[in-house]
Short mmCIF file of C-alpha atoms (C1' of nucleotides) in Angstrom, two decimals:
data_model
loop_
_atom_site.label_atom_id
_atom_site.label_comp_id
_atom_site.label_asym_id
_atom_site.label_seq_id
_atom_site.Cartn_x
_atom_site.Cartn_y
_atom_site.Cartn_z
CA MET A 20 43.54 -195.75 96.16
CA THR A 21 46.06 -198.15 97.90
CA THR A 22 49.70 -197.23 98.45
CA ALA A 23 50.60 -200.15 95.93
CA GLN A 24 50.20 -197.96 93.10
CA GLY A 25 53.79 -196.89 92.72
CA ALA A 26 55.98 -194.04 93.59
CA ARG A 27 54.25 -191.92 90.98
CA ALA A 28 50.76 -192.07 92.45
CA ARG A 29 52.17 -191.59 95.85
CA ALA A 30 54.22 -188.64 94.92
CA ARG A 31 51.15 -187.07 93.35
CA GLN A 32 49.19 -187.45 96.66
CA GLU A 33 51.88 -186.01 98.52
CA VAL A 34 52.02 -182.96 96.31
CA THR A 35 48.35 -182.59 96.47
CA ALA A 36 48.51 -182.68 100.11
CA ALA A 37 51.37 -180.26 100.37
CA ILE A 38 49.38 -177.86 98.05
CA LYS A 39 46.28 -178.02 100.36
CA GLU A 40 48.45 -177.56 103.33
CA ALA A 41 50.09 -174.46 102.13
CA ALA A 42 46.84 -173.28 100.83
CA ARG A 43 45.29 -173.60 104.19
CA ARG A 44 48.02 -171.73 105.75
CA GLN A 45 47.48 -169.05 103.52
CA LEU A 46 43.71 -169.13 104.01
CA ALA A 47 44.27 -169.01 107.90
CA ALA A 48 46.60 -166.02 107.57
CA GLU A 49 45.00 -163.85 104.93
CA GLY A 50 41.57 -165.36 104.09
CA ALA A 51 39.87 -166.70 101.18
CA ALA A 52 40.12 -163.48 99.26
CA LYS A 53 43.82 -163.44 99.30
CA LEU A 54 44.43 -166.99 98.58
CA SER A 55 46.74 -166.85 95.47
CA LEU A 56 47.69 -169.93 93.52
CA ARG A 57 50.96 -168.31 92.68
CA ALA A 58 51.94 -167.59 96.20
CA VAL A 59 51.23 -171.35 97.01
CA ALA A 60 53.24 -172.38 94.08
CA ARG A 61 55.91 -170.03 95.36
CA GLU A 62 55.84 -171.33 98.85
CA LEU A 63 56.35 -174.87 97.47
CA GLY A 64 59.07 -173.94 95.10
CA MET A 65 57.35 -174.71 91.98
CA VAL A 66 56.13 -172.78 89.12
CA SER A 67 52.35 -171.73 89.09
CA SER A 68 51.51 -173.49 86.06
CA ALA A 69 52.55 -176.74 87.31
CA LEU A 70 49.94 -176.29 90.15
CA TYR A 71 47.27 -176.67 87.42
CA ARG A 72 48.26 -180.30 87.20
CA TYR A 73 46.75 -181.02 90.54
CA PHE A 74 43.84 -178.46 90.73
CA PRO A 75 42.27 -177.16 87.60
CA SER A 76 41.49 -173.82 88.92
CA ARG A 77 41.64 -171.72 91.89
CA ASP A 78 38.02 -172.55 92.67
CA GLU A 79 38.71 -176.30 92.72
CA LEU A 80 41.10 -175.64 95.23
CA LEU A 81 38.82 -173.67 97.32
CA THR A 82 36.37 -176.46 96.92
CA ALA A 83 38.76 -179.09 98.32
CA LEU A 84 39.50 -176.59 101.19
CA ILE A 85 35.77 -176.26 101.67
CA ILE A 86 35.29 -179.85 101.96
CA ASP A 87 38.09 -180.32 104.41
CA ALA A 88 36.70 -177.43 106.45
CA TYR A 89 33.22 -179.13 106.56
CA ASP A 90 34.92 -182.37 107.58
CA SER A 91 36.84 -180.66 110.21
CA VAL A 92 34.11 -178.90 112.07
CA GLY A 93 31.99 -182.02 111.65
CA GLU A 94 34.69 -184.08 113.32
CA ALA A 95 35.02 -181.58 115.97
CA ALA A 96 31.09 -182.03 116.52
CA GLU A 97 31.30 -185.76 116.59
CA ARG A 98 34.19 -185.70 119.19
CA ALA A 99 32.10 -183.48 121.53
CA ARG A 100 28.96 -185.56 121.11
CA ASP A 101 31.09 -188.80 121.86
CA ALA A 102 32.61 -187.13 124.82
CA ALA A 103 29.36 -186.35 126.29
CA ALA A 104 27.75 -189.49 125.42
CA ASP A 105 26.66 -190.14 128.87
CA ALA A 106 25.30 -186.86 129.53
CA PRO A 107 21.55 -186.07 129.16
CA PRO A 108 20.65 -184.72 125.81
CA PRO A 109 20.33 -180.99 126.52
CA ASP A 110 23.88 -181.14 127.91
CA ARG A 111 25.00 -183.10 124.83
CA TRP A 112 23.39 -180.49 122.59
CA THR A 113 25.12 -177.56 124.14
CA ALA A 114 28.47 -179.40 124.39
CA VAL A 115 28.24 -179.86 120.56
CA CYS A 116 27.19 -176.22 120.04
CA GLU A 117 30.24 -175.14 122.05
CA ALA A 118 32.55 -177.24 120.11
CA VAL A 119 31.33 -175.87 117.06
CA ARG A 120 31.81 -172.41 118.25
CA ASP A 121 35.29 -173.22 119.49
CA TRP A 122 36.19 -174.66 116.05
CA ALA A 123 34.88 -171.46 114.38
CA LEU A 124 36.95 -169.16 116.87
CA ALA A 125 39.93 -171.39 116.06
CA HIS A 126 39.35 -171.26 112.35
CA PRO A 127 37.77 -167.97 111.53
CA HIS A 128 38.72 -168.02 107.81
CA GLU A 129 37.72 -171.58 107.45
CA TYR A 130 34.52 -170.96 109.02
CA ALA A 131 33.94 -167.95 106.81
CA LEU A 132 34.67 -170.00 103.78
CA ILE A 133 31.95 -172.48 104.45
CA TYR A 134 29.34 -170.44 106.28
CA GLY A 135 30.04 -166.92 105.22
CA SER A 136 29.13 -165.58 101.85
CA PRO A 137 30.22 -167.81 98.87
CA VAL A 138 33.54 -166.62 98.05
CA PRO A 139 34.29 -165.99 94.33
CA GLY A 140 30.95 -165.52 93.10
CA TYR A 141 29.86 -168.89 92.75
CA SER A 142 27.94 -171.68 94.18
CA ALA A 143 29.01 -174.47 96.15
CA PRO A 144 29.34 -177.60 93.90
CA GLU A 145 27.28 -180.94 94.63
CA THR A 146 30.47 -182.57 95.98
CA THR A 147 30.36 -180.48 99.19
CA VAL A 148 27.00 -181.70 100.05
CA PRO A 149 27.68 -184.87 102.11
CA ALA A 150 30.50 -183.12 103.95
CA ALA A 151 28.40 -180.22 104.81
CA ALA A 152 25.63 -182.59 106.26
CA ARG A 153 28.15 -184.05 108.81
CA VAL A 154 27.59 -181.51 111.43
CA GLY A 155 23.67 -181.46 110.99
CA MET A 156 23.90 -185.13 111.45
CA VAL A 157 25.13 -184.85 114.92
CA PHE A 158 22.32 -182.45 116.03
CA ILE A 159 19.68 -184.86 114.21
CA GLY A 160 21.10 -187.71 116.20
CA ILE A 161 20.89 -186.03 119.65
CA VAL A 162 17.47 -185.16 119.01
CA ARG A 163 16.58 -188.69 117.67
CA ASP A 164 18.09 -190.33 120.64
CA ALA A 165 16.03 -187.90 122.99
CA HIS A 166 12.89 -188.70 121.14
CA GLU A 167 13.40 -192.59 121.36
CA GLY A 168 14.35 -192.12 124.96
CA ALA A 169 12.77 -189.91 127.38
CA GLY A 170 10.85 -188.20 124.80
CA LEU A 171 10.73 -184.63 123.35
CA GLY A 172 8.76 -181.63 124.83
CA PRO A 173 5.63 -180.24 123.15
CA LEU A 174 6.29 -178.62 119.83
CA SER A 175 4.06 -177.17 117.12
CA LEU A 176 4.24 -177.36 113.41
CA PRO A 177 4.09 -174.10 111.67
CA ALA A 178 0.65 -173.13 110.91
CA GLY A 179 -0.04 -173.41 107.21
CA LEU A 180 3.06 -175.28 106.24
CA ARG A 181 2.53 -177.24 103.21
CA PRO A 182 2.69 -180.98 103.57
CA GLU A 183 5.70 -181.23 101.32
CA GLY A 184 7.49 -178.73 103.55
CA ALA A 185 7.02 -181.15 106.58
CA ARG A 186 7.93 -184.21 104.64
CA MET A 187 11.08 -182.76 103.44
CA ALA A 188 12.42 -181.73 106.83
CA ALA A 189 11.36 -185.13 108.01
CA ASP A 190 13.48 -186.75 105.21
CA PHE A 191 16.24 -184.50 106.23
CA ALA A 192 15.95 -185.69 109.85
CA PRO A 193 14.68 -189.40 109.73
CA GLY A 194 13.57 -190.98 113.14
CA VAL A 195 12.60 -187.26 114.32
CA PRO A 196 8.87 -186.28 114.21
CA PRO A 197 8.30 -183.54 111.88
CA GLU A 198 7.50 -180.65 114.12
CA ALA A 199 10.79 -181.60 115.85
CA ALA A 200 12.63 -181.69 112.42
CA VAL A 201 11.34 -178.42 111.58
CA ALA A 202 12.35 -176.77 114.90
CA LEU A 203 15.84 -178.60 114.48
CA VAL A 204 16.45 -176.90 111.05
CA ALA A 205 15.51 -173.48 112.67
CA ALA A 206 17.85 -174.10 115.55
CA TRP A 207 20.68 -175.19 113.14
CA ALA A 208 20.53 -172.06 111.26
CA GLN A 209 20.25 -170.02 114.41
CA LEU A 210 23.39 -171.60 115.91
CA PHE A 211 25.45 -170.42 113.07
CA GLY A 212 23.58 -167.03 113.32
CA LEU A 213 25.07 -166.59 116.90
CA ILE A 214 28.41 -168.00 115.81
CA GLY A 215 28.67 -165.62 112.82
CA PHE A 216 27.74 -162.66 114.49
CA GLU A 217 30.41 -163.26 117.22
CA LEU A 218 33.08 -164.02 114.74
CA PHE A 219 32.36 -161.28 112.24
CA GLY A 220 32.27 -158.68 114.96
CA GLN A 221 28.70 -157.77 115.05
CA PHE A 222 28.77 -158.35 118.86
CA ASN A 223 31.66 -155.95 119.32
CA ARG A 224 30.24 -153.32 121.76
CA VAL A 225 27.18 -155.20 122.44
CA VAL A 226 28.01 -158.49 124.05
CA GLU A 227 30.69 -158.72 126.57
CA ASP A 228 30.82 -162.08 128.14
CA ARG A 229 30.47 -164.06 125.06
CA GLU A 230 31.19 -167.46 126.59
CA THR A 231 28.29 -167.27 128.94
CA PHE A 232 26.07 -165.53 126.50
CA PHE A 233 26.56 -168.38 124.04
CA ARG A 234 26.26 -171.10 126.47
CA HIS A 235 22.75 -169.58 127.65
CA ALA A 236 21.59 -168.96 123.96
CA ALA A 237 22.75 -172.75 123.05
CA GLY A 238 20.63 -173.94 126.04
CA ARG A 239 17.54 -172.12 124.80
CA LEU A 240 18.10 -173.50 121.42
CA ALA A 241 17.96 -176.91 122.86
CA GLU A 242 14.61 -175.96 124.60
CA GLY A 243 13.34 -174.74 121.29
CA VAL A 244 13.90 -178.40 119.75
CA GLY A 245 12.04 -180.01 122.72
CA LEU A 246 14.88 -181.17 124.69
CA GLY A 247 13.91 -179.40 127.77
CA ARG A 248 15.67 -177.21 130.23
CA ARG A 249 18.94 -178.38 131.31
CA MET B 62 27.15 -129.14 102.49
CA THR B 63 24.56 -126.75 100.66
CA THR B 64 24.42 -126.50 96.99
CA ALA B 65 25.65 -122.96 96.96
CA GLN B 66 29.33 -124.19 96.82
CA GLY B 67 29.51 -123.76 93.28
CA ALA B 68 29.49 -126.12 90.22
CA ARG B 69 32.80 -127.92 91.31
CA ALA B 70 31.29 -129.15 94.53
CA ARG B 71 28.23 -130.20 93.12
CA ALA B 72 29.77 -132.05 90.01
CA ARG B 73 31.98 -133.69 92.68
CA GLN B 74 28.89 -135.16 94.47
CA GLU B 75 27.28 -136.32 91.06
CA VAL B 76 30.37 -137.96 90.12
CA THR B 77 30.64 -139.58 93.42
CA ALA B 78 27.00 -140.70 93.14
CA ALA B 79 27.61 -141.95 89.80
CA ILE B 80 30.57 -144.04 90.77
CA LYS B 81 28.65 -145.63 93.79
CA GLU B 82 25.58 -146.40 91.49
CA ALA B 83 27.86 -148.07 88.90
CA ALA B 84 29.51 -150.07 91.64
CA ARG B 85 26.35 -150.98 93.20
CA ARG B 86 25.25 -152.31 89.82
CA GLN B 87 28.38 -154.43 89.62
CA LEU B 88 27.91 -155.56 93.15
CA ALA B 89 24.41 -156.76 92.35
CA ALA B 90 25.46 -158.33 89.08
CA GLU B 91 28.69 -160.19 90.18
CA GLY B 92 29.21 -159.93 93.76
CA ALA B 93 31.65 -158.00 95.86
CA ALA B 94 34.76 -160.23 94.87
CA LYS B 95 34.33 -159.08 91.33
CA LEU B 96 33.89 -155.69 91.91
CA SER B 97 36.63 -153.87 89.76
CA LEU B 98 37.38 -150.31 90.02
CA ARG B 99 38.58 -150.53 86.38
CA ALA B 100 35.28 -151.79 85.22
CA VAL B 101 33.43 -149.15 87.07
CA ALA B 102 35.65 -146.39 85.45
CA ARG B 103 35.08 -147.98 82.06
CA GLU B 104 31.45 -147.99 82.52
CA LEU B 105 31.45 -144.39 83.43
CA GLY B 106 33.96 -143.36 80.51
CA MET B 107 36.69 -142.23 82.74
CA VAL B 108 40.18 -143.53 83.14
CA SER B 109 40.80 -145.68 86.22
CA SER B 110 43.24 -143.30 87.89
CA ALA B 111 40.67 -140.54 87.77
CA LEU B 112 38.43 -142.72 90.12
CA TYR B 113 40.98 -142.40 92.77
CA ARG B 114 40.28 -138.69 93.16
CA TYR B 115 36.92 -139.75 94.59
CA PHE B 116 37.82 -142.96 96.56
CA PRO B 117 41.30 -143.54 97.86
CA SER B 118 41.04 -147.33 97.34
CA ARG B 119 38.81 -150.15 96.55
CA ASP B 120 38.02 -150.87 99.95
CA GLU B 121 37.06 -147.35 100.62
CA LEU B 122 34.49 -147.75 97.85
CA LEU B 123 33.31 -151.09 99.31
CA THR B 124 33.01 -149.25 102.76
CA ALA B 125 30.81 -146.77 101.22
CA LEU B 126 28.57 -149.57 99.62
CA ILE B 127 28.34 -151.16 103.05
CA ILE B 128 27.24 -148.14 104.76
CA ASP B 129 24.62 -147.75 102.04
CA ALA B 130 23.49 -151.24 102.42
CA TYR B 131 23.03 -150.91 106.22
CA ASP B 132 20.92 -147.88 105.42
CA SER B 133 18.97 -149.46 102.96
CA VAL B 134 18.08 -152.58 105.06
CA GLY B 135 17.42 -150.26 108.01
CA GLU B 136 15.05 -148.30 106.10
CA ALA B 137 13.26 -151.31 104.95
CA ALA B 138 12.83 -152.27 108.52
CA GLU B 139 11.82 -148.94 109.65
CA ARG B 140 9.19 -148.98 107.00
CA ALA B 141 7.66 -152.24 107.96
CA ARG B 142 7.61 -151.22 111.44
CA ASP B 143 5.71 -148.05 110.80
CA ALA B 144 3.34 -150.03 108.43
CA ALA B 145 2.49 -152.37 111.36
CA ALA B 146 2.38 -149.56 113.85
CA ASP B 147 -1.19 -150.39 114.97
CA ALA B 148 -0.54 -154.14 115.17
CA PRO B 149 0.29 -155.82 118.43
CA PRO B 150 4.06 -156.26 119.27
CA PRO B 151 4.37 -159.77 118.10
CA ASP B 152 3.04 -159.07 114.69
CA ARG B 153 5.17 -156.05 114.40
CA TRP B 154 8.16 -158.13 115.14
CA THR B 155 7.44 -160.63 112.46
CA ALA B 156 6.61 -158.08 110.06
CA VAL B 157 10.05 -156.30 110.55
CA CYS B 158 11.66 -159.96 110.23
CA GLU B 159 9.92 -160.59 107.03
CA ALA B 160 10.95 -157.06 105.88
CA VAL B 161 14.63 -157.83 106.44
CA ARG B 162 14.28 -161.20 104.92
CA ASP B 163 12.55 -159.66 101.72
CA TRP B 164 15.28 -157.05 101.65
CA ALA B 165 17.91 -159.84 101.80
CA LEU B 166 16.30 -161.97 99.01
CA ALA B 167 16.25 -158.95 96.89
CA HIS B 168 19.55 -157.70 97.44
CA PRO B 169 21.63 -161.00 98.09
CA HIS B 170 25.13 -159.62 97.19
CA GLU B 171 24.60 -156.46 99.41
CA TYR B 172 23.35 -158.71 102.11
CA ALA B 173 26.61 -160.89 101.73
CA LEU B 174 28.47 -157.62 101.91
CA ILE B 175 27.17 -156.61 105.33
CA TYR B 176 26.17 -159.77 106.86
CA GLY B 177 28.51 -162.44 105.15
CA SER B 178 32.27 -162.83 105.59
CA PRO B 179 34.23 -159.79 105.46
CA VAL B 180 35.26 -159.35 101.88
CA PRO B 181 38.77 -158.36 101.22
CA GLY B 182 40.52 -159.37 104.39
CA TYR B 183 40.11 -156.33 106.28
CA SER B 184 37.83 -155.15 109.21
CA ALA B 185 34.80 -152.95 108.93
CA PRO B 186 35.86 -149.53 109.79
CA GLU B 187 34.22 -147.31 112.48
CA THR B 188 32.20 -145.30 110.23
CA THR B 189 29.89 -148.18 109.50
CA VAL B 190 28.89 -148.70 113.22
CA PRO B 191 26.10 -146.23 113.33
CA ALA B 192 24.50 -147.65 109.95
CA ALA B 193 24.74 -151.05 111.16
CA ALA B 194 22.83 -150.27 114.43
CA ARG B 195 19.83 -149.13 112.58
CA VAL B 196 18.18 -152.27 111.93
CA GLY B 197 18.74 -153.43 115.70
CA MET B 198 17.22 -150.24 116.77
CA VAL B 199 13.87 -151.17 115.19
CA PHE B 200 13.75 -154.50 117.21
CA ILE B 201 14.90 -152.77 120.48
CA GLY B 202 12.07 -150.24 119.87
CA ILE B 203 9.39 -152.98 119.47
CA VAL B 204 10.58 -154.70 122.61
CA ARG B 205 10.74 -151.45 124.40
CA ASP B 206 7.09 -150.50 123.49
CA ALA B 207 6.01 -153.91 124.60
CA HIS B 208 7.76 -153.60 127.79
CA GLU B 209 6.20 -150.02 128.53
CA GLY B 210 2.88 -151.25 127.55
CA ALA B 211 1.47 -154.65 128.01
CA GLY B 212 4.63 -155.95 129.51
CA LEU B 213 6.82 -158.82 128.45
CA GLY B 214 6.73 -162.41 129.15
CA PRO B 215 9.03 -164.01 131.79
CA LEU B 216 12.57 -164.42 130.97
CA SER B 217 15.53 -165.45 132.64
CA LEU B 218 19.22 -164.05 132.59
CA PRO B 219 21.89 -166.38 131.68
CA ALA B 220 23.13 -168.34 135.00
CA GLY B 221 26.68 -166.95 135.76
CA LEU B 222 26.56 -163.99 133.49
CA ARG B 223 29.01 -161.39 134.75
CA PRO B 224 27.41 -158.18 135.73
CA GLU B 225 29.33 -156.21 133.00
CA GLY B 226 27.89 -158.67 130.36
CA ALA B 227 24.27 -157.66 131.44
CA ARG B 228 24.99 -154.03 131.83
CA MET B 229 26.48 -153.79 128.17
CA ALA B 230 23.37 -155.44 126.73
CA ALA B 231 21.30 -153.20 128.68
CA ASP B 232 23.33 -150.05 127.45
CA PHE B 233 22.78 -151.54 124.05
CA ALA B 234 19.09 -151.66 124.49
CA PRO B 235 18.17 -148.72 126.78
CA GLY B 236 14.48 -148.88 128.32
CA VAL B 237 14.58 -152.63 128.01
CA PRO B 238 15.21 -154.95 131.11
CA PRO B 239 18.55 -156.75 130.97
CA GLU B 240 17.11 -160.22 130.58
CA ALA B 241 15.15 -159.11 127.64
CA ALA B 242 18.06 -157.23 126.27
CA VAL B 243 19.96 -160.33 126.30
CA ALA B 244 17.38 -162.42 124.84
CA LEU B 245 16.95 -159.69 122.04
CA VAL B 246 20.58 -159.87 121.13
CA ALA B 247 20.19 -163.73 120.73
CA ALA B 248 17.23 -163.27 118.78
CA TRP B 249 18.78 -160.45 116.62
CA ALA B 250 21.82 -162.99 115.70
CA GLN B 251 19.61 -165.89 115.13
CA LEU B 252 17.41 -164.02 112.72
CA PHE B 253 20.52 -163.37 110.58
CA GLY B 254 21.37 -167.01 110.96
CA LEU B 255 18.04 -168.00 109.47
CA ILE B 256 18.21 -165.52 106.61
CA GLY B 257 21.73 -166.22 105.87
CA PHE B 258 21.22 -169.92 105.48
CA GLU B 259 18.42 -169.66 103.26
CA LEU B 260 20.26 -166.89 101.09
CA PHE B 261 23.50 -168.89 101.06
CA GLY B 262 21.79 -172.21 100.02
CA GLN B 263 22.24 -174.14 103.18
CA PHE B 264 18.45 -174.93 103.07
CA ASN B 265 18.55 -176.11 99.53
CA ARG B 266 17.33 -179.77 99.84
CA VAL B 267 16.00 -179.23 103.50
CA VAL B 268 13.56 -176.46 103.70
CA GLU B 269 11.00 -176.35 100.89
CA ASP B 270 8.21 -173.93 101.99
CA ARG B 271 10.68 -171.26 103.11
CA GLU B 272 8.12 -168.38 103.43
CA THR B 273 5.91 -170.43 105.83
CA PHE B 274 9.13 -171.69 107.64
CA PHE B 275 10.65 -168.20 108.24
CA ARG B 276 7.24 -166.81 109.29
CA HIS B 277 6.98 -169.49 111.88
CA ALA B 278 10.74 -169.20 112.98
CA ALA B 279 10.30 -165.47 113.43
CA GLY B 280 7.20 -165.99 115.54
CA ARG B 281 9.22 -168.09 117.85
CA LEU B 282 11.82 -165.58 118.04
CA ALA B 283 9.23 -163.16 119.22
CA GLU B 284 8.30 -165.59 121.90
CA GLY B 285 11.97 -165.82 122.79
CA VAL B 286 12.11 -162.18 123.55
CA GLY B 287 9.12 -162.17 125.73
CA LEU B 288 6.84 -160.89 123.20
CA GLY B 289 4.34 -163.82 123.60
CA ARG B 290 2.72 -166.07 121.00
CA ARG B 291 1.01 -164.16 118.13
"C1'" DC C 149 41.91 -108.83 88.13
"C1'" DC C 150 45.27 -111.80 87.63
"C1'" DA C 151 48.32 -114.89 89.43
"C1'" DA C 152 48.92 -118.98 92.62
"C1'" DA C 153 46.84 -122.81 94.14
"C1'" DA C 154 44.01 -126.45 94.25
"C1'" DA C 155 41.31 -130.01 91.88
"C1'" DG C 156 40.56 -133.00 88.29
"C1'" DG C 157 41.45 -135.90 84.17
"C1'" DA C 158 44.69 -138.61 81.10
"C1'" DG C 159 48.25 -142.07 80.39
"C1'" DA C 160 52.09 -144.79 81.33
"C1'" DG C 161 53.77 -148.08 84.30
"C1'" DC C 162 54.69 -151.48 88.26
"C1'" DA C 163 53.55 -155.60 90.48
"C1'" DC C 164 50.40 -158.80 91.11
"C1'" DT C 165 46.57 -162.20 89.62
"C1'" DG C 166 44.35 -166.62 87.09
"C1'" DC C 167 45.02 -169.02 83.31
"C1'" DT C 168 46.66 -171.09 78.75
"C1'" DC C 169 50.18 -172.78 75.61
"C1'" DT C 170 54.20 -174.78 74.15
"C1'" DT C 171 58.54 -177.05 75.15
"C1'" DG C 172 60.98 -180.51 77.05
"C1'" DC C 173 62.08 -184.30 80.44
"C1'" DT C 174 60.94 -188.50 83.13
"C1'" DC C 175 58.67 -192.24 84.49
"C1'" DT C 176 55.49 -196.23 83.40
"C1'" DG C 177 52.83 -199.76 81.28
"C1'" DG C 178 51.93 -202.88 77.44
"C1'" DC D 273 62.11 -201.09 74.99
"C1'" DC D 274 59.83 -197.44 73.72
"C1'" DA D 275 55.50 -195.01 73.04
"C1'" DG D 276 52.61 -192.28 75.64
"C1'" DA D 277 51.20 -190.48 79.76
"C1'" DG D 278 52.64 -187.60 83.77
"C1'" DC D 279 54.81 -183.55 85.08
"C1'" DA D 280 57.72 -179.27 85.46
"C1'" DA D 281 58.98 -174.87 83.47
"C1'" DG D 282 58.62 -170.83 81.01
"C1'" DA D 283 56.56 -167.31 78.08
"C1'" DG D 284 52.75 -164.87 77.66
"C1'" DC D 285 47.79 -162.88 77.66
"C1'" DA D 286 44.34 -160.38 79.93
"C1'" DG D 287 42.82 -158.65 83.89
"C1'" DT D 288 43.50 -156.38 88.45
"C1'" DG D 289 44.73 -152.27 92.41
"C1'" DC D 290 47.62 -148.56 92.84
"C1'" DT D 291 51.27 -144.69 91.93
"C1'" DC D 292 53.48 -141.04 89.33
"C1'" DT D 293 53.71 -137.87 86.04
"C1'" DC D 294 52.00 -134.57 83.15
"C1'" DC D 295 48.17 -131.29 81.41
"C1'" DT D 296 43.97 -128.44 81.70
"C1'" DT D 297 40.34 -126.26 84.38
"C1'" DT D 298 38.36 -124.13 88.25
"C1'" DT D 299 38.76 -121.78 92.46
"C1'" DT D 300 40.55 -118.38 95.35
"C1'" DG D 301 43.50 -114.75 97.65
"C1'" DG D 302 46.26 -110.75 97.61
#
DNA sequence: CCAAAAAGGAGAGCACTGCTCTTGCTCTGG
DNA sequence: CCAGAGCAAGAGCAGTGCTCTCCTTTTTGG
């Protein structure tokens, strides 16, 4: 882990980083479908087979990029949360929403990689789970703070929801009442619906002032989780 | 257009249909990324180059499948709307939402093709637009009917929305007041956020009773467009 | 009616992909 | 110090989208 492992290990880390960087460039330029191991190797001046010493397959490289992307958007969300730490919860909520949207607009292919359809065929490995949870945690934290502070607005649990269902949502969002946890999960998914539709062109001849539209929709999502009108 | 054009034209239509059918099978089995022209040709007993007499490129084949998928989900939505024609608007709304969700669960790869990330790199051509609008029209119709009947609940326009923004949403949903049109577009996007998250595994260790969860969320979306609690 | 033209099929081939295997060279740990 | 691990390079396999050249069949126009 430390740098005291000698030149060999450090060189390996550097090459690994260079590969990921070149791959990320290709991803941003052409999209995941056109990301080619051989092209990455070419850009780095190495032969394609040498690259397999660092990543056992193309999918593993993609997985590494997926984790980085999750971390990147999670970090953007955390920065927005911290920057709005003194604002009331609904404002903090929308600030984080906008940060996620901004990140998505700035990194469309990476967004597609993690929130679009699974790329090669395949299912996201376990290793991506903790990174994926990072954004969610930010939203959970905002709602939890509001709950422990001024309180949340009135919410209802889905009629007929099996007890395990509520319990699982509560496990997912500790410190948040179950009905808020359920609303939170819904808002979380809906947020990415809004962003995805904008990003993938579904709003093309429909929504014109997307900035305002999104801000409004994000505010209504905040209401939906009991954060009250801002 | 008619069948009176002779055997040649009819044979062409038949072969075209067979190609699309085989391609759809591959799409359902392996996903868009692994859809291969050569494999389709192999399955049909023809040589790959012959297939180019019918589709000028792989992307054109995909576009044809995209249009068919849009039509398929649109038809499912229309069927659900007609089956619930006598129900009050909120129930009709949720019925259509569930029909779309059911379609998505039954055709995950086709769903990913149209609502997931754009596949090969490219952008959806103009020809897909009318087919894509079909589902949206069903939701618009429900809201319009409610507006012309019992009326809609109170809604607000986004603060600071540029006039053109409201106008465009209103053009998109004729017969619906602008504030409802804006809410409708948001609900439309959010619906596909919910479905996409469920389909692409983002709910995996989070939501357990997905059926109930979705029904509840769809009901709240209905409220959000002014259809009132069901 | 029969030739010209259009349409379709078959095969070879090009450039590319992911991935494997073998061959060497270099660095490192006991 | 030297055996083994780490790494680079190249050849090669099977697959891909796509193009080009033939050849046959069908349609069509003078």
